[in-house]
Amino acid sequence: MKILNGRYGRINEEMKPFRYGNIFLVGSVLHAGNAVEYFSKHSKKLVVYYLLQTVRSRSDFVQVYELGHLVREYTVFVPKIPLLYYVFVYFWFLATVIRNFSPFELFHVITFHPIFCIGRSVLQKIYRYSIVFWMADYIPKPTRSLDRLFQRLVEFYHSGNDYTIYLGDSLNKVMNGRILKETNKKTVMWGVMPENISIKKKDMNNLAFVGVVKRSHGLDIVFYLLSQHNELSLKIFGECDEKLHKEYCHLIQELDIETRVTFENRFYTLSELKSELASCSVGLALYDTSHDIPIYYTDPGKVKTFTQYGLPVIMTRTSDIVPYIEKYTAGEVVDRNPEAVYDAIVKMRKSYSIYLDGVKKFNSYFDCEKYYKHGFSFME
């Protein structure tokens, strides 16, 4: 058995074939979908560059996995000023390629951002790689200049890459006029790695929210719900900007629900989420249902974070994940108001075991080991 020396000590090279060769995974949504966990397990070498512009409490960082083991991790400096941020991000993208790949290695770059498609033809004269553009964002009516630039880059580069995959059939259709199911253009949604967590019916009053907090996520609806039903409590495992945090804290205080809302406004690791969600019973994803909201066209990571850790979901009718929630009875799809949410809670209380069983079936369908293996078979 061959022994490798890494920064974190000696690692054993298991005598088994790896599904993929060398991969560079780069993006801002890497905590969703278990992409890092899946590819680190099945790739000879995986380099991951985490873009954390929306996470106030952490800087961007890079991880390097070899033969399934983390051997190196380092932080990179990037300013949080939007335009300057992406200048630095592109620099660190190039620096990460130079540091971790040789011109003689074949590798795939899986990116969620079109900026890394810029200069591809020049860089490919030096490095032997292909681009897999995993399109996870679509802004139908951009108003900010940066959003307009992003959308133009998406539209320009989505058809010129080696491979383009879409995080939802709606996004696939809006970009191509129809849903493509080809080797180099197809839909691949988020996968899950089901966790064995014991959720008990006695916890039915404990509601949960995970991820980045935005106005369009409907937390104000939940606050009003709590003000009407004293038996309910809410834990928010995520963060937002200071302005919105102060606004929500003021509303929580005004509604006199401070003792039943936990909102630390910080980033949570997956291990923390696993521990915290074990005390909750229902996940909430009350997205704005407008077709002008990006989430309508993709696969919201919050939903599968809940199901992965054993929680059924109450969500609004938006995104391509809704038919699967309904098909497997992994939750309830509701109108976006406190009354509809409470009706769903009452309904789930009466037959909670059915929803827990539905979550297991939902997770089985999207299990990374099967779902990603099929979706990324072109990289083998």
PDB file of C-alpha atoms in Angstrom, residues 116-374:
ATOM      1  CA  PHE A 116     -14.111  31.679 -15.002  1.00  0.00           C
ATOM      2  CA  CYS A 117     -14.985  31.084 -18.646  1.00  0.00           C
ATOM      3  CA  ILE A 118     -13.248  34.357 -19.567  1.00  0.00           C
ATOM      4  CA  GLY A 119      -9.870  33.778 -21.190  1.00  0.00           C
ATOM      5  CA  ARG A 120     -10.504  30.064 -21.500  1.00  0.00           C
ATOM      6  CA  SER A 121      -9.095  29.730 -25.018  1.00  0.00           C
ATOM      7  CA  VAL A 122      -5.838  31.414 -23.951  1.00  0.00           C
ATOM      8  CA  LEU A 123      -5.463  29.401 -20.732  1.00  0.00           C
ATOM      9  CA  GLN A 124      -6.207  26.151 -22.557  1.00  0.00           C
ATOM     10  CA  LYS A 125      -3.101  26.712 -24.671  1.00  0.00           C
ATOM     11  CA  ILE A 126      -1.112  26.165 -21.473  1.00  0.00           C
ATOM     12  CA  TYR A 127      -3.314  23.895 -19.343  1.00  0.00           C
ATOM     13  CA  ARG A 128      -5.239  20.831 -20.505  1.00  0.00           C
ATOM     14  CA  TYR A 129      -8.697  21.295 -19.022  1.00  0.00           C
ATOM     15  CA  SER A 130     -12.358  21.431 -19.977  1.00  0.00           C
ATOM     16  CA  ILE A 131     -15.037  23.728 -18.552  1.00  0.00           C
ATOM     17  CA  VAL A 132     -18.187  22.319 -16.948  1.00  0.00           C
ATOM     18  CA  PHE A 133     -20.445  25.330 -16.432  1.00  0.00           C
ATOM     19  CA  TRP A 134     -22.972  24.298 -13.775  1.00  0.00           C
ATOM     20  CA  MET A 135     -25.518  27.061 -14.171  1.00  0.00           C
ATOM     21  CA  ALA A 136     -27.108  27.679 -10.774  1.00  0.00           C
ATOM     22  CA  ASP A 137     -28.204  31.312 -11.086  1.00  0.00           C
ATOM     23  CA  TYR A 138     -30.447  33.156 -13.491  1.00  0.00           C
ATOM     24  CA  ILE A 139     -31.548  36.775 -13.087  1.00  0.00           C
ATOM     25  CA  PRO A 140     -34.568  37.340 -15.362  1.00  0.00           C
ATOM     26  CA  LYS A 141     -34.845  41.108 -14.765  1.00  0.00           C
ATOM     27  CA  PRO A 142     -31.497  42.431 -13.528  1.00  0.00           C
ATOM     28  CA  THR A 143     -31.564  45.990 -12.180  1.00  0.00           C
ATOM     29  CA  ARG A 144     -28.086  46.441 -10.707  1.00  0.00           C
ATOM     30  CA  SER A 145     -25.175  46.932 -13.093  1.00  0.00           C
ATOM     31  CA  LEU A 146     -23.321  43.916 -11.683  1.00  0.00           C
ATOM     32  CA  ASP A 147     -26.410  41.734 -12.131  1.00  0.00           C
ATOM     33  CA  ARG A 148     -26.770  42.889 -15.731  1.00  0.00           C
ATOM     34  CA  LEU A 149     -23.108  42.086 -16.378  1.00  0.00           C
ATOM     35  CA  PHE A 150     -23.509  38.664 -14.749  1.00  0.00           C
ATOM     36  CA  GLN A 151     -26.555  37.828 -16.869  1.00  0.00           C
ATOM     37  CA  ARG A 152     -24.821  38.890 -20.072  1.00  0.00           C
ATOM     38  CA  LEU A 153     -21.870  36.661 -19.229  1.00  0.00           C
ATOM     39  CA  VAL A 154     -24.233  33.759 -18.516  1.00  0.00           C
ATOM     40  CA  GLU A 155     -26.003  34.172 -21.848  1.00  0.00           C
ATOM     41  CA  PHE A 156     -22.726  34.545 -23.730  1.00  0.00           C
ATOM     42  CA  TYR A 157     -20.863  31.615 -22.210  1.00  0.00           C
ATOM     43  CA  HIS A 158     -23.606  29.064 -21.592  1.00  0.00           C
ATOM     44  CA  SER A 159     -23.496  27.816 -25.196  1.00  0.00           C
ATOM     45  CA  GLY A 160     -19.752  27.958 -25.823  1.00  0.00           C
ATOM     46  CA  ASN A 161     -18.422  25.675 -23.098  1.00  0.00           C
ATOM     47  CA  ASP A 162     -17.355  22.069 -23.306  1.00  0.00           C
ATOM     48  CA  TYR A 163     -20.276  21.162 -21.029  1.00  0.00           C
ATOM     49  CA  THR A 164     -23.175  23.160 -19.584  1.00  0.00           C
ATOM     50  CA  ILE A 165     -25.469  21.686 -16.984  1.00  0.00           C
ATOM     51  CA  TYR A 166     -28.483  23.394 -15.431  1.00  0.00           C
ATOM     52  CA  LEU A 167     -29.717  23.342 -11.839  1.00  0.00           C
ATOM     53  CA  GLY A 168     -33.312  22.952 -12.985  1.00  0.00           C
ATOM     54  CA  ASP A 169     -35.392  22.109 -16.050  1.00  0.00           C
ATOM     55  CA  SER A 170     -36.901  25.609 -16.017  1.00  0.00           C
ATOM     56  CA  LEU A 171     -33.434  27.113 -16.373  1.00  0.00           C
ATOM     57  CA  ASN A 172     -32.570  24.565 -19.059  1.00  0.00           C
ATOM     58  CA  LYS A 173     -35.701  25.525 -20.998  1.00  0.00           C
ATOM     59  CA  VAL A 174     -35.351  29.299 -20.665  1.00  0.00           C
ATOM     60  CA  MET A 175     -31.751  29.150 -21.929  1.00  0.00           C
ATOM     61  CA  ASN A 176     -32.370  26.727 -24.796  1.00  0.00           C
ATOM     62  CA  GLY A 177     -36.029  27.112 -25.741  1.00  0.00           C
ATOM     63  CA  ARG A 178     -36.613  23.489 -24.734  1.00  0.00           C
ATOM     64  CA  ILE A 179     -35.294  21.033 -22.156  1.00  0.00           C
ATOM     65  CA  LEU A 180     -32.095  19.489 -23.490  1.00  0.00           C
ATOM     66  CA  LYS A 181     -30.990  16.034 -22.332  1.00  0.00           C
ATOM     67  CA  GLU A 182     -27.722  15.712 -24.195  1.00  0.00           C
ATOM     68  CA  THR A 183     -24.303  14.626 -22.959  1.00  0.00           C
ATOM     69  CA  ASN A 184     -22.950  18.175 -22.950  1.00  0.00           C
ATOM     70  CA  LYS A 185     -26.190  20.020 -22.088  1.00  0.00           C
ATOM     71  CA  LYS A 186     -28.612  18.689 -19.501  1.00  0.00           C
ATOM     72  CA  THR A 187     -30.184  19.232 -16.090  1.00  0.00           C
ATOM     73  CA  VAL A 188     -28.433  18.129 -12.899  1.00  0.00           C
ATOM     74  CA  MET A 189     -30.050  19.315  -9.668  1.00  0.00           C
ATOM     75  CA  TRP A 190     -28.568  19.171  -6.160  1.00  0.00           C
ATOM     76  CA  GLY A 191     -27.851  15.780  -4.655  1.00  0.00           C
ATOM     77  CA  VAL A 192     -28.209  14.698  -1.024  1.00  0.00           C
ATOM     78  CA  MET A 193     -26.232  12.509   1.348  1.00  0.00           C
ATOM     79  CA  PRO A 194     -28.938  11.218   3.696  1.00  0.00           C
ATOM     80  CA  GLU A 195     -28.089  11.356   7.385  1.00  0.00           C
ATOM     81  CA  ASN A 196     -29.567   9.056  10.008  1.00  0.00           C
ATOM     82  CA  ILE A 197     -31.153  11.444  12.497  1.00  0.00           C
ATOM     83  CA  SER A 198     -33.938  10.598  14.917  1.00  0.00           C
ATOM     84  CA  ILE A 199     -36.753  13.150  14.587  1.00  0.00           C
ATOM     85  CA  LYS A 200     -39.584  12.712  17.073  1.00  0.00           C
ATOM     86  CA  LYS A 201     -43.171  13.867  16.778  1.00  0.00           C
ATOM     87  CA  LYS A 202     -42.999  15.591  20.171  1.00  0.00           C
ATOM     88  CA  ASP A 203     -40.763  18.205  18.507  1.00  0.00           C
ATOM     89  CA  MET A 204     -43.433  19.197  15.967  1.00  0.00           C
ATOM     90  CA  ASN A 205     -43.559  22.799  17.233  1.00  0.00           C
ATOM     91  CA  ASN A 206     -39.882  23.496  16.518  1.00  0.00           C
ATOM     92  CA  LEU A 207     -39.476  25.122  13.094  1.00  0.00           C
ATOM     93  CA  ALA A 208     -36.179  25.673  11.276  1.00  0.00           C
ATOM     94  CA  PHE A 209     -34.695  27.931   8.605  1.00  0.00           C
ATOM     95  CA  VAL A 210     -31.215  27.465   7.086  1.00  0.00           C
ATOM     96  CA  GLY A 211     -28.891  29.406   4.810  1.00  0.00           C
ATOM     97  CA  VAL A 212     -28.503  32.979   3.635  1.00  0.00           C
ATOM     98  CA  VAL A 213     -31.363  35.179   4.857  1.00  0.00           C
ATOM     99  CA  LYS A 214     -33.091  37.421   2.295  1.00  0.00           C
ATOM    100  CA  ARG A 215     -36.351  39.345   2.278  1.00  0.00           C
ATOM    101  CA  SER A 216     -37.681  37.039  -0.429  1.00  0.00           C
ATOM    102  CA  HIS A 217     -37.384  34.024   1.922  1.00  0.00           C
ATOM    103  CA  GLY A 218     -40.509  34.900   3.926  1.00  0.00           C
ATOM    104  CA  LEU A 219     -39.195  35.011   7.491  1.00  0.00           C
ATOM    105  CA  ASP A 220     -41.522  37.918   8.298  1.00  0.00           C
ATOM    106  CA  ILE A 221     -44.422  35.554   7.551  1.00  0.00           C
ATOM    107  CA  VAL A 222     -43.057  33.096  10.093  1.00  0.00           C
ATOM    108  CA  PHE A 223     -42.647  35.833  12.711  1.00  0.00           C
ATOM    109  CA  TYR A 224     -46.314  36.765  12.358  1.00  0.00           C
ATOM    110  CA  LEU A 225     -47.209  33.071  12.550  1.00  0.00           C
ATOM    111  CA  LEU A 226     -45.362  32.745  15.862  1.00  0.00           C
ATOM    112  CA  SER A 227     -47.146  35.809  17.243  1.00  0.00           C
ATOM    113  CA  GLN A 228     -50.486  34.054  16.606  1.00  0.00           C
ATOM    114  CA  HIS A 229     -49.498  30.593  17.942  1.00  0.00           C
ATOM    115  CA  ASN A 230     -47.586  30.537  21.199  1.00  0.00           C
ATOM    116  CA  GLU A 231     -46.706  26.849  20.977  1.00  0.00           C
ATOM    117  CA  LEU A 232     -44.400  27.422  17.980  1.00  0.00           C
ATOM    118  CA  SER A 233     -40.695  28.317  18.013  1.00  0.00           C
ATOM    119  CA  LEU A 234     -38.196  29.107  15.260  1.00  0.00           C
ATOM    120  CA  LYS A 235     -34.449  28.572  14.874  1.00  0.00           C
ATOM    121  CA  ILE A 236     -32.669  30.494  12.103  1.00  0.00           C
ATOM    122  CA  PHE A 237     -29.355  28.921  11.097  1.00  0.00           C
ATOM    123  CA  GLY A 238     -27.941  31.532   8.746  1.00  0.00           C
ATOM    124  CA  GLU A 239     -26.954  35.145   8.326  1.00  0.00           C
ATOM    125  CA  CYS A 240     -27.835  38.345   6.503  1.00  0.00           C
ATOM    126  CA  ASP A 241     -26.557  41.916   6.269  1.00  0.00           C
ATOM    127  CA  GLU A 242     -26.697  44.074   9.382  1.00  0.00           C
ATOM    128  CA  LYS A 243     -29.521  46.247   8.060  1.00  0.00           C
ATOM    129  CA  LEU A 244     -31.895  43.319   7.547  1.00  0.00           C
ATOM    130  CA  HIS A 245     -30.812  41.724  10.812  1.00  0.00           C
ATOM    131  CA  LYS A 246     -31.682  44.869  12.756  1.00  0.00           C
ATOM    132  CA  GLU A 247     -35.014  45.117  10.940  1.00  0.00           C
ATOM    133  CA  TYR A 248     -35.920  41.531  11.782  1.00  0.00           C
ATOM    134  CA  CYS A 249     -34.769  41.864  15.397  1.00  0.00           C
ATOM    135  CA  HIS A 250     -36.984  44.935  15.749  1.00  0.00           C
ATOM    136  CA  LEU A 251     -39.962  43.020  14.309  1.00  0.00           C
ATOM    137  CA  ILE A 252     -39.303  40.057  16.628  1.00  0.00           C
ATOM    138  CA  GLN A 253     -39.263  42.399  19.599  1.00  0.00           C
ATOM    139  CA  GLU A 254     -42.345  44.250  18.429  1.00  0.00           C
ATOM    140  CA  LEU A 255     -44.268  40.961  18.120  1.00  0.00           C
ATOM    141  CA  ASP A 256     -43.050  39.861  21.556  1.00  0.00           C
ATOM    142  CA  ILE A 257     -41.631  36.539  20.346  1.00  0.00           C
ATOM    143  CA  GLU A 258     -37.967  36.982  21.417  1.00  0.00           C
ATOM    144  CA  THR A 259     -38.025  33.932  23.691  1.00  0.00           C
ATOM    145  CA  ARG A 260     -39.165  31.675  20.837  1.00  0.00           C
ATOM    146  CA  VAL A 261     -36.808  32.842  18.072  1.00  0.00           C
ATOM    147  CA  THR A 262     -33.110  31.948  17.857  1.00  0.00           C
ATOM    148  CA  PHE A 263     -31.241  34.149  15.369  1.00  0.00           C
ATOM    149  CA  GLU A 264     -27.486  34.482  15.944  1.00  0.00           C
ATOM    150  CA  ASN A 265     -26.873  35.845  12.427  1.00  0.00           C
ATOM    151  CA  ARG A 266     -23.815  33.740  11.622  1.00  0.00           C
ATOM    152  CA  PHE A 267     -22.537  31.027   9.312  1.00  0.00           C
ATOM    153  CA  TYR A 268     -23.137  27.407  10.361  1.00  0.00           C
ATOM    154  CA  THR A 269     -20.982  24.469   9.299  1.00  0.00           C
ATOM    155  CA  LEU A 270     -22.603  21.238   8.133  1.00  0.00           C
ATOM    156  CA  SER A 271     -21.654  19.494  11.375  1.00  0.00           C
ATOM    157  CA  GLU A 272     -23.336  22.291  13.339  1.00  0.00           C
ATOM    158  CA  LEU A 273     -26.455  22.039  11.181  1.00  0.00           C
ATOM    159  CA  LYS A 274     -26.623  18.290  11.720  1.00  0.00           C
ATOM    160  CA  SER A 275     -26.556  18.787  15.475  1.00  0.00           C
ATOM    161  CA  GLU A 276     -28.961  21.734  15.593  1.00  0.00           C
ATOM    162  CA  LEU A 277     -31.560  20.380  13.175  1.00  0.00           C
ATOM    163  CA  ALA A 278     -31.936  17.220  15.253  1.00  0.00           C
ATOM    164  CA  SER A 279     -33.996  19.300  17.700  1.00  0.00           C
ATOM    165  CA  CYS A 280     -36.322  20.617  14.971  1.00  0.00           C
ATOM    166  CA  SER A 281     -39.146  18.935  13.119  1.00  0.00           C
ATOM    167  CA  VAL A 282     -40.057  21.007  10.048  1.00  0.00           C
ATOM    168  CA  GLY A 283     -37.959  23.070   7.639  1.00  0.00           C
ATOM    169  CA  LEU A 284     -39.363  26.274   6.139  1.00  0.00           C
ATOM    170  CA  ALA A 285     -38.672  27.571   2.617  1.00  0.00           C
ATOM    171  CA  LEU A 286     -41.264  30.284   1.988  1.00  0.00           C
ATOM    172  CA  TYR A 287     -39.773  31.754  -1.158  1.00  0.00           C
ATOM    173  CA  ASP A 288     -41.308  34.576  -3.131  1.00  0.00           C
ATOM    174  CA  THR A 289     -43.176  32.821  -5.971  1.00  0.00           C
ATOM    175  CA  SER A 290     -42.662  35.523  -8.600  1.00  0.00           C
ATOM    176  CA  HIS A 291     -41.123  34.426 -11.895  1.00  0.00           C
ATOM    177  CA  ASP A 292     -38.815  37.420 -11.557  1.00  0.00           C
ATOM    178  CA  ILE A 293     -37.016  35.773  -8.625  1.00  0.00           C
ATOM    179  CA  PRO A 294     -33.938  33.654  -9.580  1.00  0.00           C
ATOM    180  CA  ILE A 295     -34.951  30.733  -7.333  1.00  0.00           C
ATOM    181  CA  TYR A 296     -37.976  30.031  -9.558  1.00  0.00           C
ATOM    182  CA  TYR A 297     -35.632  28.640 -12.232  1.00  0.00           C
ATOM    183  CA  THR A 298     -33.304  26.517 -10.103  1.00  0.00           C
ATOM    184  CA  ASP A 299     -33.087  24.080  -7.203  1.00  0.00           C
ATOM    185  CA  PRO A 300     -33.056  25.771  -3.765  1.00  0.00           C
ATOM    186  CA  GLY A 301     -30.354  24.325  -1.540  1.00  0.00           C
ATOM    187  CA  LYS A 302     -32.357  24.930   1.655  1.00  0.00           C
ATOM    188  CA  VAL A 303     -34.942  22.289   0.764  1.00  0.00           C
ATOM    189  CA  LYS A 304     -32.440  19.466   0.360  1.00  0.00           C
ATOM    190  CA  THR A 305     -30.467  20.569   3.412  1.00  0.00           C
ATOM    191  CA  PHE A 306     -33.629  19.961   5.438  1.00  0.00           C
ATOM    192  CA  THR A 307     -34.425  16.595   3.881  1.00  0.00           C
ATOM    193  CA  GLN A 308     -30.821  15.418   4.128  1.00  0.00           C
ATOM    194  CA  TYR A 309     -31.033  15.838   7.886  1.00  0.00           C
ATOM    195  CA  GLY A 310     -34.407  14.128   8.107  1.00  0.00           C
ATOM    196  CA  LEU A 311     -36.819  17.060   8.136  1.00  0.00           C
ATOM    197  CA  PRO A 312     -39.935  17.352   5.961  1.00  0.00           C
ATOM    198  CA  VAL A 313     -40.387  20.763   4.349  1.00  0.00           C
ATOM    199  CA  ILE A 314     -43.075  23.395   4.125  1.00  0.00           C
ATOM    200  CA  MET A 315     -42.382  25.436   1.006  1.00  0.00           C
ATOM    201  CA  THR A 316     -44.092  27.713  -1.485  1.00  0.00           C
ATOM    202  CA  ARG A 317     -44.881  26.703  -5.066  1.00  0.00           C
ATOM    203  CA  THR A 318     -41.690  27.780  -6.775  1.00  0.00           C
ATOM    204  CA  SER A 319     -38.709  26.025  -8.396  1.00  0.00           C
ATOM    205  CA  ASP A 320     -38.449  22.627 -10.064  1.00  0.00           C
ATOM    206  CA  ILE A 321     -38.174  20.785  -6.755  1.00  0.00           C
ATOM    207  CA  VAL A 322     -41.889  21.192  -5.941  1.00  0.00           C
ATOM    208  CA  PRO A 323     -43.098  18.194  -8.026  1.00  0.00           C
ATOM    209  CA  TYR A 324     -40.651  15.926  -6.175  1.00  0.00           C
ATOM    210  CA  ILE A 325     -41.768  17.172  -2.745  1.00  0.00           C
ATOM    211  CA  GLU A 326     -45.360  16.405  -3.743  1.00  0.00           C
ATOM    212  CA  LYS A 327     -44.571  13.087  -5.450  1.00  0.00           C
ATOM    213  CA  TYR A 328     -42.798  11.614  -2.427  1.00  0.00           C
ATOM    214  CA  THR A 329     -44.873  13.445   0.252  1.00  0.00           C
ATOM    215  CA  ALA A 330     -41.658  14.913   1.654  1.00  0.00           C
ATOM    216  CA  GLY A 331     -43.504  18.002   2.868  1.00  0.00           C
ATOM    217  CA  GLU A 332     -46.311  20.401   2.059  1.00  0.00           C
ATOM    218  CA  VAL A 333     -46.489  23.032  -0.674  1.00  0.00           C
ATOM    219  CA  VAL A 334     -48.448  26.078   0.518  1.00  0.00           C
ATOM    220  CA  ASP A 335     -49.566  29.591  -0.292  1.00  0.00           C
ATOM    221  CA  ARG A 336     -47.335  32.323   1.082  1.00  0.00           C
ATOM    222  CA  ASN A 337     -49.239  33.421   4.182  1.00  0.00           C
ATOM    223  CA  PRO A 338     -49.266  32.534   7.929  1.00  0.00           C
ATOM    224  CA  GLU A 339     -52.644  30.756   7.778  1.00  0.00           C
ATOM    225  CA  ALA A 340     -51.564  28.371   5.019  1.00  0.00           C
ATOM    226  CA  VAL A 341     -48.325  27.576   6.828  1.00  0.00           C
ATOM    227  CA  TYR A 342     -50.143  26.803  10.074  1.00  0.00           C
ATOM    228  CA  ASP A 343     -52.671  24.582   8.280  1.00  0.00           C
ATOM    229  CA  ALA A 344     -49.734  22.615   6.863  1.00  0.00           C
ATOM    230  CA  ILE A 345     -48.187  22.246  10.330  1.00  0.00           C
ATOM    231  CA  VAL A 346     -51.476  20.927  11.725  1.00  0.00           C
ATOM    232  CA  LYS A 347     -51.808  18.486   8.825  1.00  0.00           C
ATOM    233  CA  MET A 348     -48.262  17.213   9.297  1.00  0.00           C
ATOM    234  CA  ARG A 349     -48.782  16.742  13.029  1.00  0.00           C
ATOM    235  CA  LYS A 350     -51.544  14.224  12.334  1.00  0.00           C
ATOM    236  CA  SER A 351     -49.445  11.963  10.101  1.00  0.00           C
ATOM    237  CA  TYR A 352     -45.817  12.935  10.707  1.00  0.00           C
ATOM    238  CA  SER A 353     -44.523   9.409  10.089  1.00  0.00           C
ATOM    239  CA  ILE A 354     -45.853   9.545   6.506  1.00  0.00           C
ATOM    240  CA  TYR A 355     -43.783  12.664   5.850  1.00  0.00           C
ATOM    241  CA  LEU A 356     -40.677  11.138   7.425  1.00  0.00           C
ATOM    242  CA  ASP A 357     -41.090   8.140   5.122  1.00  0.00           C
ATOM    243  CA  GLY A 358     -41.566  10.530   2.191  1.00  0.00           C
ATOM    244  CA  VAL A 359     -38.309  12.295   3.080  1.00  0.00           C
ATOM    245  CA  LYS A 360     -36.487   8.947   2.930  1.00  0.00           C
ATOM    246  CA  LYS A 361     -37.893   8.238  -0.544  1.00  0.00           C
ATOM    247  CA  PHE A 362     -37.069  11.766  -1.716  1.00  0.00           C
ATOM    248  CA  ASN A 363     -33.494  11.420  -0.436  1.00  0.00           C
ATOM    249  CA  SER A 364     -33.138   8.032  -2.072  1.00  0.00           C
ATOM    250  CA  TYR A 365     -33.995   9.513  -5.478  1.00  0.00           C
ATOM    251  CA  PHE A 366     -31.478  12.362  -5.108  1.00  0.00           C
ATOM    252  CA  ASP A 367     -28.805  10.314  -3.325  1.00  0.00           C
ATOM    253  CA  CYS A 368     -25.470  11.610  -4.635  1.00  0.00           C
ATOM    254  CA  GLU A 369     -24.048   8.160  -5.140  1.00  0.00           C
ATOM    255  CA  LYS A 370     -26.696   7.385  -7.752  1.00  0.00           C
ATOM    256  CA  TYR A 371     -27.861  10.800  -8.913  1.00  0.00           C
ATOM    257  CA  TYR A 372     -24.460  12.465  -9.448  1.00  0.00           C
ATOM    258  CA  LYS A 373     -22.937   9.273 -10.840  1.00  0.00           C
ATOM    259  CA  HIS A 374     -25.524   9.363 -13.610  1.00  0.00           C
TER     260      HIS A 374
END
